[in-house]
CSV table of C-alpha atoms in Angstrom, one decimal:
chain,number,residue,atom,x,y,z
X,1387,ASP,CA,0.1,-0.1,-0.1
X,1388,GLY,CA,1.3,3.6,-0.7
X,1389,THR,CA,1.4,4.5,3.1
X,1390,LEU,CA,3.6,1.5,3.9
X,1391,MET,CA,6.0,2.6,1.0
X,1392,LYS,CA,5.9,6.3,2.3
X,1393,HIS,CA,6.9,4.9,5.8
X,1394,LEU,CA,9.7,2.7,4.3
X,1395,ALA,CA,11.1,5.7,2.4
X,1396,LEU,CA,11.1,7.9,5.5
X,1397,VAL,CA,12.8,5.3,7.6
X,1398,ALA,CA,15.4,4.9,4.9
X,1399,ALA,CA,16.1,8.6,4.7
X,1400,LEU,CA,16.4,8.8,8.3
X,1401,ILE,CA,19.0,5.9,8.5
X,1402,CYS,CA,21.0,7.7,5.9
X,1403,LEU,CA,20.9,10.7,7.9
X,1404,ALA,CA,22.1,9.1,10.8
X,1405,GLY,CA,25.2,7.4,9.1
X,1406,ALA,CA,25.9,10.9,7.8
X,1407,ALA,CA,25.6,12.5,11.2
X,1408,ALA,CA,27.9,9.7,12.7
X,1409,ALA,CA,30.4,10.2,9.8
X,1410,ASP,CA,30.3,14.0,10.5
X,1411,THR,CA,30.9,13.3,14.3
X,1412,GLU,CA,33.8,11.1,13.7
X,1413,ALA,CA,35.5,13.8,11.3
X,1414,GLY,CA,34.9,16.3,13.8
X,1415,LEU,CA,36.2,14.4,16.7
X,1416,ALA,CA,39.4,13.5,14.4
X,1417,ILE,CA,39.9,17.0,13.7
X,1418,ILE,CA,39.5,18.3,17.4
X,1419,GLY,CA,42.1,15.6,18.3
X,1420,ASP,CA,44.5,17.1,15.7
X,1421,LEU,CA,43.8,20.4,17.3
X,1422,GLY,CA,44.7,18.9,20.8
X,1423,GLN,CA,47.8,17.7,19.4
X,1424,LEU,CA,48.9,21.1,18.1
X,1425,ASN,CA,47.7,22.6,21.3
X,1426,GLY,CA,50.0,20.4,23.4
X,1427,GLN,CA,53.0,20.8,21.2
X,1428,ALA,CA,52.4,24.6,21.3
X,1429,LEU,CA,52.2,24.4,24.9
X,1430,ALA,CA,55.3,22.6,25.4
X,1431,CYS,CA,57.1,25.1,22.8
X,1432,GLY,CA,56.1,28.0,24.6
X,1433,GLN,CA,53.9,29.4,21.5
X,1434,THR,CA,51.1,31.1,23.4
X,1435,GLY,CA,49.7,32.6,20.3
X,1436,ALA,CA,49.0,29.1,18.8
X,1437,VAL,CA,47.7,27.9,22.1
X,1438,ALA,CA,45.1,30.8,22.2
X,1439,GLU,CA,44.1,30.3,18.5
X,1440,ALA,CA,43.7,26.5,19.0
X,1441,LYS,CA,41.4,27.0,22.1
X,1442,THR,CA,39.5,29.7,20.3
X,1443,LEU,CA,38.8,27.2,17.3
X,1444,VAL,CA,37.7,24.6,19.8
X,1445,ILE,CA,35.2,27.0,21.6
X,1446,GLN,CA,34.0,28.2,18.4
X,1447,HIS,CA,33.4,24.8,16.5
X,1448,ALA,CA,33.3,21.8,18.9
X,1449,PRO,CA,30.0,20.7,20.3
X,1450,LYS,CA,30.0,21.5,24.0
X,1451,THR,CA,30.0,17.8,24.9
X,1452,ARG,CA,32.2,15.6,27.2
X,1453,ARG,CA,33.5,13.6,24.3
X,1454,TYR,CA,34.8,16.4,22.3
X,1455,GLY,CA,36.3,17.9,25.5
X,1456,GLU,CA,38.0,14.8,26.4
X,1457,ILE,CA,39.6,14.3,22.9
X,1458,PHE,CA,40.9,17.6,22.9
X,1459,GLU,CA,42.5,17.4,26.5
X,1460,GLU,CA,43.8,13.7,26.0
X,1461,GLN,CA,45.4,14.8,22.7
X,1462,THR,CA,47.0,17.9,24.2
X,1463,ASN,CA,48.4,16.1,27.2
X,1464,ALA,CA,49.9,13.3,24.8
X,1465,ALA,CA,51.5,15.9,22.5
X,1466,PHE,CA,52.7,18.1,25.5
X,1467,LEU,CA,54.5,15.0,27.0
X,1468,SER,CA,56.0,13.6,23.7
X,1469,GLN,CA,57.4,17.2,23.1
X,1470,GLY,CA,58.7,17.4,26.6
X,1471,LYS,CA,60.7,14.4,26.0
X,1472,GLY,CA,63.2,16.5,23.9
X,1473,GLN,CA,63.1,14.2,20.9
X,1474,GLN,CA,61.4,16.7,18.7
X,1475,VAL,CA,62.6,20.1,17.4
X,1476,CYS,CA,59.8,22.8,18.1
X,1477,PRO,CA,58.1,24.2,15.0
X,1478,THR,CA,58.4,27.6,14.3
X,1479,ALA,CA,55.4,30.1,14.8
X,1480,ALA,CA,54.9,30.2,11.1
X,1481,ASP,CA,54.4,26.4,11.0
X,1482,PHE,CA,51.9,26.4,13.9
X,1483,ALA,CA,49.9,29.3,11.9
X,1484,ALA,CA,50.0,27.3,8.9
X,1485,ARG,CA,48.8,24.2,10.7
X,1486,LEU,CA,46.1,26.2,12.4
X,1487,GLN,CA,44.8,27.7,9.1
X,1488,SER,CA,44.7,24.1,7.7
X,1489,LEU,CA,42.8,22.9,10.7
X,1490,SER,CA,40.5,25.9,10.8
X,1491,ARG,CA,39.4,25.1,7.2
X,1492,ARG,CA,38.9,21.6,8.0
X,1493,LEU,CA,36.8,22.4,11.1
X,1494,GLN,CA,34.6,24.9,8.9
X,1495,THR,CA,33.7,22.1,6.6
X,1496,ALA,CA,33.1,19.3,9.5
X,1497,LEU,CA,31.8,21.6,12.4
X,1498,PRO,CA,30.6,25.0,11.0
X,1499,VAL,CA,30.0,27.5,13.6
X,1500,PRO,CA,26.3,27.6,14.4
X,1501,GLN,CA,24.6,30.7,13.3
X,1502,VAL,CA,22.9,32.5,16.2
X,1503,ALA,CA,19.7,34.5,15.6
X,1504,THR,CA,19.8,38.0,16.0
X,1505,PRO,CA,16.5,40.1,17.0
X,1506,GLN,CA,16.6,41.5,13.3
X,1507,ASP,CA,16.4,37.7,12.2
X,1508,THR,CA,13.5,36.9,14.2
X,1509,GLY,CA,11.5,39.8,13.5
X,1510,ARG,CA,11.6,41.3,17.0
């Protein structure tokens, strides 16, 4: 019957959307993890400008959930400890800036900044 077909089509569409959302979540988590790695390395290298920019990107883009926060912190700690072992040379400020720019572009695609409605948008 036609109603059953419409319901099946709706269920199929919802399953596809759920799959796409899960892929977006994984991509977003991976980028936030990369940002945490950069943040930890910047902390260990005394690159305070890069640290501030990394944190700003997380605040602007990452959903305010425990999972995103934990990924960022875990990767920050791991990179800080790794850099602190003295086995890696610290990147230059220009290297950090280029990496931040790349991560920012990836974040804008995977986790765009939510648009906030202003009183003009709502007609109030």
